[in-house]
Short mmCIF file of C-alpha atoms and ligand atoms in Angstrom, two decimals:
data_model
loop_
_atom_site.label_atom_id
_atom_site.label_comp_id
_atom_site.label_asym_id
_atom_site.label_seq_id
_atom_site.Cartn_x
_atom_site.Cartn_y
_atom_site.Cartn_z
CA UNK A 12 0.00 0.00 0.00
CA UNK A 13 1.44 3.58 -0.73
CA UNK A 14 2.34 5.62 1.90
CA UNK A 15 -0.58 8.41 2.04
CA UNK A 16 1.16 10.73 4.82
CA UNK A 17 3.64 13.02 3.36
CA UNK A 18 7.29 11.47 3.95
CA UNK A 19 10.52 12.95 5.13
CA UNK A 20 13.26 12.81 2.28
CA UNK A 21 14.80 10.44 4.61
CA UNK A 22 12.20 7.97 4.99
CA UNK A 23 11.43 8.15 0.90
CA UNK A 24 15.31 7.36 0.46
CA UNK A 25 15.11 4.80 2.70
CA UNK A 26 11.89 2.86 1.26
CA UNK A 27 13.48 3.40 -2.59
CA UNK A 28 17.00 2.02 -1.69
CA UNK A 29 15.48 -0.86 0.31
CA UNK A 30 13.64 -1.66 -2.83
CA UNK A 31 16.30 -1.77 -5.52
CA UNK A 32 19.27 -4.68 -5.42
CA UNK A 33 22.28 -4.71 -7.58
CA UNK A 34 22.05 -5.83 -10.87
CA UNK A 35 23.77 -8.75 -12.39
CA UNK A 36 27.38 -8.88 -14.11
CA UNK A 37 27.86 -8.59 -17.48
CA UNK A 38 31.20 -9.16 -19.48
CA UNK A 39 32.20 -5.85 -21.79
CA UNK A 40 34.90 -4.50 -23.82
CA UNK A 41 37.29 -2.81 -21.48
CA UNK A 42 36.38 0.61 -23.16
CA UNK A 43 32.89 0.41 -22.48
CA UNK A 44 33.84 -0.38 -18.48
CA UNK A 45 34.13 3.02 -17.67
CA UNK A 46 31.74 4.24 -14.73
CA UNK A 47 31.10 1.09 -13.64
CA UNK A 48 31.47 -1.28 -11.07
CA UNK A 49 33.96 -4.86 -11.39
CA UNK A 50 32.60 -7.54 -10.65
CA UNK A 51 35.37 -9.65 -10.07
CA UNK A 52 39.09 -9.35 -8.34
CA UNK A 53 41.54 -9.03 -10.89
CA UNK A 54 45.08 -9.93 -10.74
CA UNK A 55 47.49 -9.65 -13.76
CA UNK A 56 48.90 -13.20 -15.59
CA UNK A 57 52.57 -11.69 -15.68
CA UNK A 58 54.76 -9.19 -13.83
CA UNK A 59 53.83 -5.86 -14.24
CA UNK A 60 56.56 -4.39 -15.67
CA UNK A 61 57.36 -7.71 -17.31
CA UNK A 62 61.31 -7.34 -16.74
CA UNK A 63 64.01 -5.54 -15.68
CA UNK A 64 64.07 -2.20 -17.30
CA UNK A 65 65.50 0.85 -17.05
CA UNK A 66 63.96 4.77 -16.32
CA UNK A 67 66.52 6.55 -18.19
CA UNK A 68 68.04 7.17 -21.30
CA UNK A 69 71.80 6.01 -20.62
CA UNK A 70 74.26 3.10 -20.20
CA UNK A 71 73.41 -0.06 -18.44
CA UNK A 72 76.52 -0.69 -16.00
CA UNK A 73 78.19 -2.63 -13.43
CA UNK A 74 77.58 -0.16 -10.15
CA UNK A 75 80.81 -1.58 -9.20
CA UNK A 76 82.53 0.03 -12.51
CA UNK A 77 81.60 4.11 -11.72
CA UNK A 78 83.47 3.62 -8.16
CA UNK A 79 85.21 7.17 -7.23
CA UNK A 80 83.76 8.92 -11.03
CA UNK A 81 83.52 12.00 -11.32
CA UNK A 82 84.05 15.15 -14.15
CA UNK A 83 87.60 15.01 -13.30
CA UNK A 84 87.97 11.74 -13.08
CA UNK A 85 85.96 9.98 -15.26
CA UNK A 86 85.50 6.15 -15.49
CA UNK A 87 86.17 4.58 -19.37
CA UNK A 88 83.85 1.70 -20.36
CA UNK A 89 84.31 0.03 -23.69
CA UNK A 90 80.45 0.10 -25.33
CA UNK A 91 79.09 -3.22 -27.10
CA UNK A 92 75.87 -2.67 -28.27
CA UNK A 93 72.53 -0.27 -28.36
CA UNK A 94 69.64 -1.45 -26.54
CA UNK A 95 66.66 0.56 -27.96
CA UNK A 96 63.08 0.20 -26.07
CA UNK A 97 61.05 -2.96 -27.04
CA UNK A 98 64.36 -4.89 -28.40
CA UNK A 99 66.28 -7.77 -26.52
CA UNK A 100 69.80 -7.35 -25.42
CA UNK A 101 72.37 -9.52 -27.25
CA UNK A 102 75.34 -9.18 -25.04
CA UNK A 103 76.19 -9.40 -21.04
CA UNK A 104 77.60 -6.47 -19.83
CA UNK A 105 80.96 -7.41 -18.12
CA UNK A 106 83.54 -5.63 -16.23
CA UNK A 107 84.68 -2.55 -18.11
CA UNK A 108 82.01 -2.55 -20.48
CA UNK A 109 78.49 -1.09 -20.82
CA UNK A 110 75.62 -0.90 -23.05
CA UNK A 111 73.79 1.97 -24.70
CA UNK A 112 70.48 1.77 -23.29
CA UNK A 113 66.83 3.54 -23.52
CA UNK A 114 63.94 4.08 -21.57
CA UNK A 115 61.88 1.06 -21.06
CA UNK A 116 64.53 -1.57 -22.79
CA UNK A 117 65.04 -4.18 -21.00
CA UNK A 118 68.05 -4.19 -18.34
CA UNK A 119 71.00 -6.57 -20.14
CA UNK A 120 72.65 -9.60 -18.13
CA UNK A 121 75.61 -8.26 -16.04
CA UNK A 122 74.03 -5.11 -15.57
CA UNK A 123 72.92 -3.81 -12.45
CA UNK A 124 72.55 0.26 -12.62
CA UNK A 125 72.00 2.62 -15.19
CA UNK A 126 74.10 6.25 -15.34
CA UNK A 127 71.74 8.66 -17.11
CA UNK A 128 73.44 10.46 -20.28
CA UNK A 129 73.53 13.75 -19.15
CA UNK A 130 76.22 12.02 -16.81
CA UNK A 131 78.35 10.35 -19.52
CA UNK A 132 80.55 12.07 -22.31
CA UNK A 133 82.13 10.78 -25.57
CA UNK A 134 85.62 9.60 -24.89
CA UNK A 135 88.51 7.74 -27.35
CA UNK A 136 87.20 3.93 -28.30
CA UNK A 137 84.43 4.77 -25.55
CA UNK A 138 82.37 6.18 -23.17
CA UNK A 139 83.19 8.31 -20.10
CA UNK A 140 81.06 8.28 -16.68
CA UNK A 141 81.34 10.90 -14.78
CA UNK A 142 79.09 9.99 -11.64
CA UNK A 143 79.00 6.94 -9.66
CA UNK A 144 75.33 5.14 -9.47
CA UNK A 145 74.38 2.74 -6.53
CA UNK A 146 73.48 -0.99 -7.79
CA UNK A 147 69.50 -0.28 -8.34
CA UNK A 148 70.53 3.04 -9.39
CA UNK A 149 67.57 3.94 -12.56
CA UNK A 150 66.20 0.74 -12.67
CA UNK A 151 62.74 -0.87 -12.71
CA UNK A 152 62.42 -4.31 -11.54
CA UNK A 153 60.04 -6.47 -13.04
CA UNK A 154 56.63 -7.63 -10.86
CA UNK A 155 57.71 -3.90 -8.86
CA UNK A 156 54.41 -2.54 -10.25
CA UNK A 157 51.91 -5.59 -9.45
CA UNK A 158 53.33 -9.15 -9.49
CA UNK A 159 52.14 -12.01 -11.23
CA UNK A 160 48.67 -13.33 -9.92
CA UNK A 161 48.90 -10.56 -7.35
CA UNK A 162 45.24 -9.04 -6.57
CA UNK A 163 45.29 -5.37 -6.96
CA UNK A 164 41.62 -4.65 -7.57
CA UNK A 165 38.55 -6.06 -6.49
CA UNK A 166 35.07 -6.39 -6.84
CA UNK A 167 32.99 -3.42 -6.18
CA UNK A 168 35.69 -1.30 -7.31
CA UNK A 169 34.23 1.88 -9.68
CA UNK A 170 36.34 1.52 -12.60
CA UNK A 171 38.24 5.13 -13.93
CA UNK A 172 40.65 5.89 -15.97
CA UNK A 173 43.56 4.91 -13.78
CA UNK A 174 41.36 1.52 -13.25
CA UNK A 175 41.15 1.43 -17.07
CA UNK A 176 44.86 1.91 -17.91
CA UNK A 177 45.91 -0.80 -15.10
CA UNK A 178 43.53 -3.51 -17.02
CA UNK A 179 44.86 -2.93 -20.08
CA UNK A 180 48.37 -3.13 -18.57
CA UNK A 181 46.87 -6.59 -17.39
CA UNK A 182 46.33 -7.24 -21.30
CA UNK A 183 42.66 -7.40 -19.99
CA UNK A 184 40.64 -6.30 -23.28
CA UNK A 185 37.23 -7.71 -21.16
CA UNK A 186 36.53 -7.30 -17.70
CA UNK A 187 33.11 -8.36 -15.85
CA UNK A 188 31.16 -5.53 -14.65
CA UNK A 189 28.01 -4.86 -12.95
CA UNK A 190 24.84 -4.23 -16.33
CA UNK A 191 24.57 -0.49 -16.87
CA UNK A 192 21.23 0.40 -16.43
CA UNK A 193 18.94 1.59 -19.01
CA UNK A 194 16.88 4.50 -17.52
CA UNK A 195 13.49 5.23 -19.13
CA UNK A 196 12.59 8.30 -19.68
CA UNK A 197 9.16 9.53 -20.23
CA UNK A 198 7.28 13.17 -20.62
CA UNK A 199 3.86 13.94 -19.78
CA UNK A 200 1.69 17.00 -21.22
CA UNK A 201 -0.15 18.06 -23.37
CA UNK A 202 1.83 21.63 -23.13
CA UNK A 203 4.86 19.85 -23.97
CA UNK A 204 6.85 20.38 -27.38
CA UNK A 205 9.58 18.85 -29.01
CA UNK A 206 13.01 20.71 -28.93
CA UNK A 207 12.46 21.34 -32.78
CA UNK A 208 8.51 21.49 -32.60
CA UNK A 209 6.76 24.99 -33.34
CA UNK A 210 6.19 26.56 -29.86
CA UNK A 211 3.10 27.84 -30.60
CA UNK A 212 0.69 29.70 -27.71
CA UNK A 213 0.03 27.31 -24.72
CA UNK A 214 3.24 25.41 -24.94
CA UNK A 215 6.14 24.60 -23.42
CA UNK A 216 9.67 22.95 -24.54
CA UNK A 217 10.70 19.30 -23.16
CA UNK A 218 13.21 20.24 -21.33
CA UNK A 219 13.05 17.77 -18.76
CA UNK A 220 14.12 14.80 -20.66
CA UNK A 221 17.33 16.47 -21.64
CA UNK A 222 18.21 17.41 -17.88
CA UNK A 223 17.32 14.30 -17.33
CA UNK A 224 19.39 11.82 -19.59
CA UNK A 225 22.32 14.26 -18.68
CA UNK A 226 21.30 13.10 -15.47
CA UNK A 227 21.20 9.73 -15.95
CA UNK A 228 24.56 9.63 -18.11
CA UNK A 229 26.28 11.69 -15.30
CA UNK A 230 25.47 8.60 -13.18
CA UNK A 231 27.34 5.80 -16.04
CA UNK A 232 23.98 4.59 -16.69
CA UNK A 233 22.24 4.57 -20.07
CA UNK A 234 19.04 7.18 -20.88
CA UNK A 235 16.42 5.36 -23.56
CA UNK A 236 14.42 8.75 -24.43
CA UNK A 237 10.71 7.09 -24.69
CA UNK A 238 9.49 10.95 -25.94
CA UNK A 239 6.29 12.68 -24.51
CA UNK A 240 2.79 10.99 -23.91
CA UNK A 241 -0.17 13.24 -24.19
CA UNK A 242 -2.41 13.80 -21.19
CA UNK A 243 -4.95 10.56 -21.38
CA UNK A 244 -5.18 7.44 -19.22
CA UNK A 245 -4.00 5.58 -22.90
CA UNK A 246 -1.39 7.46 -23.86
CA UNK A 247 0.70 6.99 -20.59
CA UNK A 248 -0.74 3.62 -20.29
CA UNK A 249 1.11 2.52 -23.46
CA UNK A 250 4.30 4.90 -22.95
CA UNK A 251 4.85 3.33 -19.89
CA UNK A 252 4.17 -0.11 -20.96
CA UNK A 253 6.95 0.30 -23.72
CA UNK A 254 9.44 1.33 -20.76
CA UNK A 255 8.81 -1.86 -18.72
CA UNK A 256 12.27 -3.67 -20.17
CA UNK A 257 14.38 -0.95 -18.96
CA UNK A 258 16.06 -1.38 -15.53
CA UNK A 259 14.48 2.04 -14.39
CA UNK A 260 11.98 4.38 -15.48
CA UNK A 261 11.61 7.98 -14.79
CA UNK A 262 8.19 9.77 -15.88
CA UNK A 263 7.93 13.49 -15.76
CA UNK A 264 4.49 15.16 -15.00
CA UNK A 265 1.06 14.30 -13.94
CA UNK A 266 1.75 13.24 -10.50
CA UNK A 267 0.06 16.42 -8.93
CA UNK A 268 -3.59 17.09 -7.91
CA UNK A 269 -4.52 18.83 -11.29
CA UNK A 270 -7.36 17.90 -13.67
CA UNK A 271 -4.67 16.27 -16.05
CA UNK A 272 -2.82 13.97 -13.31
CA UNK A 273 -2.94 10.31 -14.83
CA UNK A 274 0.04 8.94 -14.04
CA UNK A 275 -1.27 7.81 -10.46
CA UNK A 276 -4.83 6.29 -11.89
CA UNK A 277 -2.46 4.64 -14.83
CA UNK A 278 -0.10 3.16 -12.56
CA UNK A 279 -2.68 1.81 -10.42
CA UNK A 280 -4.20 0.27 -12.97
CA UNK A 281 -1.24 -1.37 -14.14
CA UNK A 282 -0.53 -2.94 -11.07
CA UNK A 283 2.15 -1.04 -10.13
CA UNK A 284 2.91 -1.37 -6.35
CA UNK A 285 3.32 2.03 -5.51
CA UNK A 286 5.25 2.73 -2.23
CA UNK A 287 4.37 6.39 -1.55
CA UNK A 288 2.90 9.70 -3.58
CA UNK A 289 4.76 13.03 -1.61
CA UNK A 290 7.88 13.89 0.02
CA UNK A 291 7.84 16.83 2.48
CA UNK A 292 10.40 19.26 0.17
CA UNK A 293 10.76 22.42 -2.17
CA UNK A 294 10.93 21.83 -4.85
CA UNK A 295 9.71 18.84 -5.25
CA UNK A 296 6.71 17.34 -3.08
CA UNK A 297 4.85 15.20 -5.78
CA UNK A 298 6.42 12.62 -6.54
CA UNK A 299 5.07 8.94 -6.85
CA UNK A 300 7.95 6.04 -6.30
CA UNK A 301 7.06 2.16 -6.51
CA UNK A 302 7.81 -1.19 -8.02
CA UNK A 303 6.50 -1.76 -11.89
CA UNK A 304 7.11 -5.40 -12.76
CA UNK A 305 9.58 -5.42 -10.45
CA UNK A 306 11.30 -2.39 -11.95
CA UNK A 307 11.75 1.07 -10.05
CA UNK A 308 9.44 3.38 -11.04
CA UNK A 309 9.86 7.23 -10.38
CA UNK A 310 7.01 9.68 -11.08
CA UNK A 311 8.90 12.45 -11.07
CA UNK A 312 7.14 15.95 -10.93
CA UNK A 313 6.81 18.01 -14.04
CA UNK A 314 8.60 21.81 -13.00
CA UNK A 315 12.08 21.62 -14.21
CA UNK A 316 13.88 22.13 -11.19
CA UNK A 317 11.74 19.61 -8.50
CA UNK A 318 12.17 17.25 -11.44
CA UNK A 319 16.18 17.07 -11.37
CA UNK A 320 16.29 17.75 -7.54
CA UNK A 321 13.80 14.76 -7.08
CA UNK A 322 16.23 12.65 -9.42
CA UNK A 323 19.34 13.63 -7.70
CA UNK A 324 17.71 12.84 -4.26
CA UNK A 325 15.84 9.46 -5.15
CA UNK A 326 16.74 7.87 -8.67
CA UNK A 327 20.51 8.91 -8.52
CA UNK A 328 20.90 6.88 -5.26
CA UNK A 329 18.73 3.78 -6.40
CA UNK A 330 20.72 3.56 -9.68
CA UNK A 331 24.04 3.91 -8.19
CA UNK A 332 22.94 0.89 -5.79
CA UNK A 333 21.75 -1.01 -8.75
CA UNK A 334 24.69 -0.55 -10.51
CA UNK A 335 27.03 -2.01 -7.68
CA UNK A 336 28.71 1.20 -6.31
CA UNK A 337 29.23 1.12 -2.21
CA UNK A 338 26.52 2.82 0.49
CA UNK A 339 29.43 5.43 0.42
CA UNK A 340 28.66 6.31 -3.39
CA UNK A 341 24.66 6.32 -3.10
CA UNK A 342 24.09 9.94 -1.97
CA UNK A 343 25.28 13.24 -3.18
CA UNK A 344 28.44 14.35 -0.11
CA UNK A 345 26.71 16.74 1.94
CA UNK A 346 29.07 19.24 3.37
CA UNK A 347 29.45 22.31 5.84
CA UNK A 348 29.24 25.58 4.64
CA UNK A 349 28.94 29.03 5.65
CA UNK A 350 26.08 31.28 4.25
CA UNK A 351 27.18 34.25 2.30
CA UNK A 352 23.38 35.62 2.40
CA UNK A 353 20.58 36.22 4.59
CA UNK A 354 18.32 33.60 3.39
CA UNK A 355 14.15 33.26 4.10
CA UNK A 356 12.32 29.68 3.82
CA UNK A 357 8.25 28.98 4.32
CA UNK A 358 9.73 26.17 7.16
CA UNK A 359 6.25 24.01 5.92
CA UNK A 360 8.80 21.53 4.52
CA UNK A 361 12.85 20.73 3.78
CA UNK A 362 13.75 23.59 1.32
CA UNK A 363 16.87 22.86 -0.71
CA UNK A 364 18.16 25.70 -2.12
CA UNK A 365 20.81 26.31 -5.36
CA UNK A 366 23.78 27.42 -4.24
CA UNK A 367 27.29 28.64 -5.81
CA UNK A 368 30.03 27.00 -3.39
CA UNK A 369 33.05 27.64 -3.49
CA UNK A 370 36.10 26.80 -1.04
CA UNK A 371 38.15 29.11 0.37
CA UNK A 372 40.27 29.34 3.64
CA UNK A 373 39.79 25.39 4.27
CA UNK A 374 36.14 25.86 4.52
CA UNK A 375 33.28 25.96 2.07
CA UNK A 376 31.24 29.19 1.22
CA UNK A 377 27.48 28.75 0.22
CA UNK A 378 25.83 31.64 -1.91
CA UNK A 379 22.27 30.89 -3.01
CA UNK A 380 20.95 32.33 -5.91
CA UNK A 381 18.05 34.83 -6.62
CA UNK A 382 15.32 32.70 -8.64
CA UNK A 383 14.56 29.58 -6.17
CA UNK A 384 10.78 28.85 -8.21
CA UNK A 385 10.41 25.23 -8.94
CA UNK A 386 10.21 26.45 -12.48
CA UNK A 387 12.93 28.89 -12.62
CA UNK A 388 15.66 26.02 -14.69
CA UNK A 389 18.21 29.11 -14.76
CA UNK A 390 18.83 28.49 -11.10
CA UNK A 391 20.60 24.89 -11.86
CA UNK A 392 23.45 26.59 -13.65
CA UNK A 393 26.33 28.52 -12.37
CA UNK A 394 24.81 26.44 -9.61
CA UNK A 395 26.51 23.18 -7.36
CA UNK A 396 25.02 22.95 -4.72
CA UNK A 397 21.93 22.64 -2.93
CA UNK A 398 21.51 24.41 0.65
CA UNK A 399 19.40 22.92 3.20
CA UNK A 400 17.01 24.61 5.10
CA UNK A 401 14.79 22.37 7.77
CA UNK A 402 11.44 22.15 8.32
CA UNK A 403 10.04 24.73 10.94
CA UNK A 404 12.71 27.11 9.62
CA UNK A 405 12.16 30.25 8.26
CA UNK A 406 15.10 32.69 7.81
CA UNK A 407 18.79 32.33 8.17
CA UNK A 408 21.50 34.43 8.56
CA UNK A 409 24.47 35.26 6.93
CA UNK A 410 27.37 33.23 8.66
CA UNK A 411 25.67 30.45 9.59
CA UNK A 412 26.91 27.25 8.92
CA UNK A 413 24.51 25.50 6.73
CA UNK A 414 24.33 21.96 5.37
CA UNK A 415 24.97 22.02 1.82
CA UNK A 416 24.58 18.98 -0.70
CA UNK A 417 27.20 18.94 -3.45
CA UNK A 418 25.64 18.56 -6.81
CA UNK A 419 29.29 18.93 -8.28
CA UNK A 420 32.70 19.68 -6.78
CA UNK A 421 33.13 22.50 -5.18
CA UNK A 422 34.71 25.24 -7.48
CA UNK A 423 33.24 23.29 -10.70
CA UNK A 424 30.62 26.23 -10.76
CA UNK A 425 32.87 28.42 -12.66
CA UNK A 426 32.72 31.91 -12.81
CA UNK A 427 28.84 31.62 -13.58
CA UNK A 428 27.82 29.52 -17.20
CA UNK A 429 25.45 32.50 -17.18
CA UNK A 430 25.58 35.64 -14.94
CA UNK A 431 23.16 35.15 -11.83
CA UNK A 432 21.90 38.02 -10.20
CA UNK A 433 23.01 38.61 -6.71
CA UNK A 434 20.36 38.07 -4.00
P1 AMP B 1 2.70 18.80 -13.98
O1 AMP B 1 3.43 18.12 -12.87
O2 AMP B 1 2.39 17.91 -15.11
O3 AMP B 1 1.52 19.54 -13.48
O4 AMP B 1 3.71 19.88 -14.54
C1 AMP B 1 4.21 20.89 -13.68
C2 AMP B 1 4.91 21.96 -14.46
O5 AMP B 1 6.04 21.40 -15.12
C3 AMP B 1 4.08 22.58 -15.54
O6 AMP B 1 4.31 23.98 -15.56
C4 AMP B 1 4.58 21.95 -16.81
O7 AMP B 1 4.40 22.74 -17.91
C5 AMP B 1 6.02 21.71 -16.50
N1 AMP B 1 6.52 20.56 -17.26
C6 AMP B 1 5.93 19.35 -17.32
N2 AMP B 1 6.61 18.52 -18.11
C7 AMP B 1 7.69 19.21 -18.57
C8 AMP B 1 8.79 18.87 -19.41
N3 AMP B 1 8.90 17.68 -19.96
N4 AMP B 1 9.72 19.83 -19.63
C9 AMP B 1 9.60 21.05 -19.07
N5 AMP B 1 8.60 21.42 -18.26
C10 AMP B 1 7.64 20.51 -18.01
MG1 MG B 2 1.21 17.83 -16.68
#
């Protein structure tokens, strides 16, 4: 049965994330692993780097040959060969003798240093060192990276690009991954346009599907853009039907009290087992969250701005839990801050307000932004973060330390994508 009474944001997260589990592994092109979570521990089938090499540009010696060198008394090594990178050494460097060697070639027998160029100079039948180097001295061992069948990541880790670049050090061209998620995503009204339809009197531009897949992408899961349904029970009825194989589907619109509000009587009808209709918050308060088929279903509300903050509070958790990342990883970080403005609230429910933060002097600095409507879309750029203001609370004061959720690292704002008028 859905929850009539109007929840706490806390309570809502908590009934969505108890709902959703993590999805199943898939195997995919290392490439297309990005943003997601391994599903398996991953150790490489060699040493990593896969011999003895060295970190300079030089000559491969015998430590034991640049005893006491020096400018003015330089140590003379005959030279037998050049070892460029990704060739094999021929010959075994012996006492008085070195070889020529590069970056990354592989260390020759005998050897046990390297003396970087810049410390060597052309001599007669020869070459002349002019430092000593410690045995060790410039080179990298092989397995000193990751050894052979050592472990080095494991399952649940969120594969980036330094996660990327060690796999395909491991030669590992697939790795097994937790399924990215396709996302749904469906607009309701009859006011609604196209991008590239005529906006003629009485209409509005879908704007919400476009915040919304850049949602959706932002979280490494997939947006399938199932267009607008017109305001009758049949439209939505067969929009949302056609949504049902995606992992999770996000509606916009029609979740209110108006006239035009299907998407509760639809889902109803459809069996969905809807877990509750409101959340006590600004911007936001519709918005209808239960269990299609077995798939999360988020009815998210139509105004621009309660639509992403609703997403970023409810679906962005639920996917990230689907898609395998840690409890850590669900929410966005909240963070201290201190309140650059005076600030006023109705204090009937949580407001969250859009914020520029920015750090400075080891602490953050929240400014919210003239323009809080539910409608006003301007107000989530130049914007990162979301300041929140508790129920019962009505004004607060500049300095205050506030609570501020971080919609994007702090600084990321920019000097303003457009200008924002003060408060
Ligand atoms: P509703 O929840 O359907 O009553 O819509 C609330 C407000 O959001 C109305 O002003 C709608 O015009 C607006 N709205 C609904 N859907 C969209 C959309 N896809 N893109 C932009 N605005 C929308
Ligand atoms: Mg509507």
């Amino acid at each position: 049965m859905a929850e009539d009474r109007m929840l706490t944001v806390e309570e809502a997260q908590e009934i969505v994330l108890d709902s959703v589990s993590v999805s199943g592994s898939v195997r995919v092109p290392l490439p297309d692993a990005q943003g997601l979570v391994l599903a398996e521990d991953v150790a490489p089938k060699f040493d990593v780097p896969p011999h003895d090499n060295s970190s300079v540009d030089g000559y491969a010696v015998r430590a034991a040959d640049t005893a006491g060198a020096s400018t003015e008394s330089p140590q003379r090594l005959e030279v037998l060969e050049e070892i460029p990178a990704g060739t094999v050494p021929g010959e075994t460097v012996g006492p008085g003798s070195t070889s020529r060697i590069m970056t990354g070639a592989i260390l020759p027998d005998g050897a046990d240093a390297v003396v970087m160029v810049e410390n060597t100079r052309q001599g007669d039948g020869g070459v002349e060192i002019l430092k000593t180097v410690a045995s060790g001295q410039n080179v990298r061992y092989r397995g000193e990276d990751v050894k052979k069948g050592q472990n080095v990541l494991f399952g649940g880790a969120v594969i980036g690009p330094g996660e990327i670049g060690l796999l395909a050090a491991f030669q590992r061209s697939q790795v097994s991954v937790r399924r990215r998620p396709d996302v749904a995503i469906l607009s309701t009204g009859d006011e609604v346009v196209e991008i590239d339809e005529a906006l003629v009197p009485g209409k509005i531009v879908n704007s919400n599907s476009y915040s919304l897949a850049a949602l959706v992408r932002e979280c490494a899961a997939r947006p399938v853009n199932l267009g607008i349904a017109r305001d009758s029970e049949t439209a939505i009825a067969g929009a949302i039907k056609s949504a049902v194989n995606a992992d999770v589907i996000l509606s916009t619109g029609g979740v209110s009290v108006g006239d035009y509000d299907y998407v509760k009587k639809v889902l109803e009808d459809l069996g969905a087992d809807m877990r509750f209709w409101r959340v006590k918050m600004k911007p936001g308060k519709p918005l209808a969250y239960g269990m299609l088929q077995g798939k999360p279903y988020f009815g998210l509300p139509g105004n621009p701005v309660s639509c992403m903050v609703s997403f970023l509070l409810f679906a962005r958790p639920a996917i990230r839990k689907l898609m395998g990342y840690g409890p850590q990883d669900w929410h966005l970080p909240t963070v201290p801050a201190i309140l650059e403005n005076d600030l006023s609230a109705g204090g009937d429910r949580r407001h969250y307000l859009r914020a520029r933060v920015t750090r400075a002097g080891g602490r953050f600095h929240a400014s919210t932004v003239a323009g809080q409507g539910s409608g006003m879309l301007s107000s989530m750029t130049g914007t990162n973060g979301l300041v929140i203001v508790e129920t019962g609370v009505t004004s607060v004061s500049r300095g205050t330390e506030v609570s501020v959720l971080l919609m994007s690292p702090a600084g990321q704002a920019g000097p303003g994508r457009i200008a924002r008028r003060p408060r």
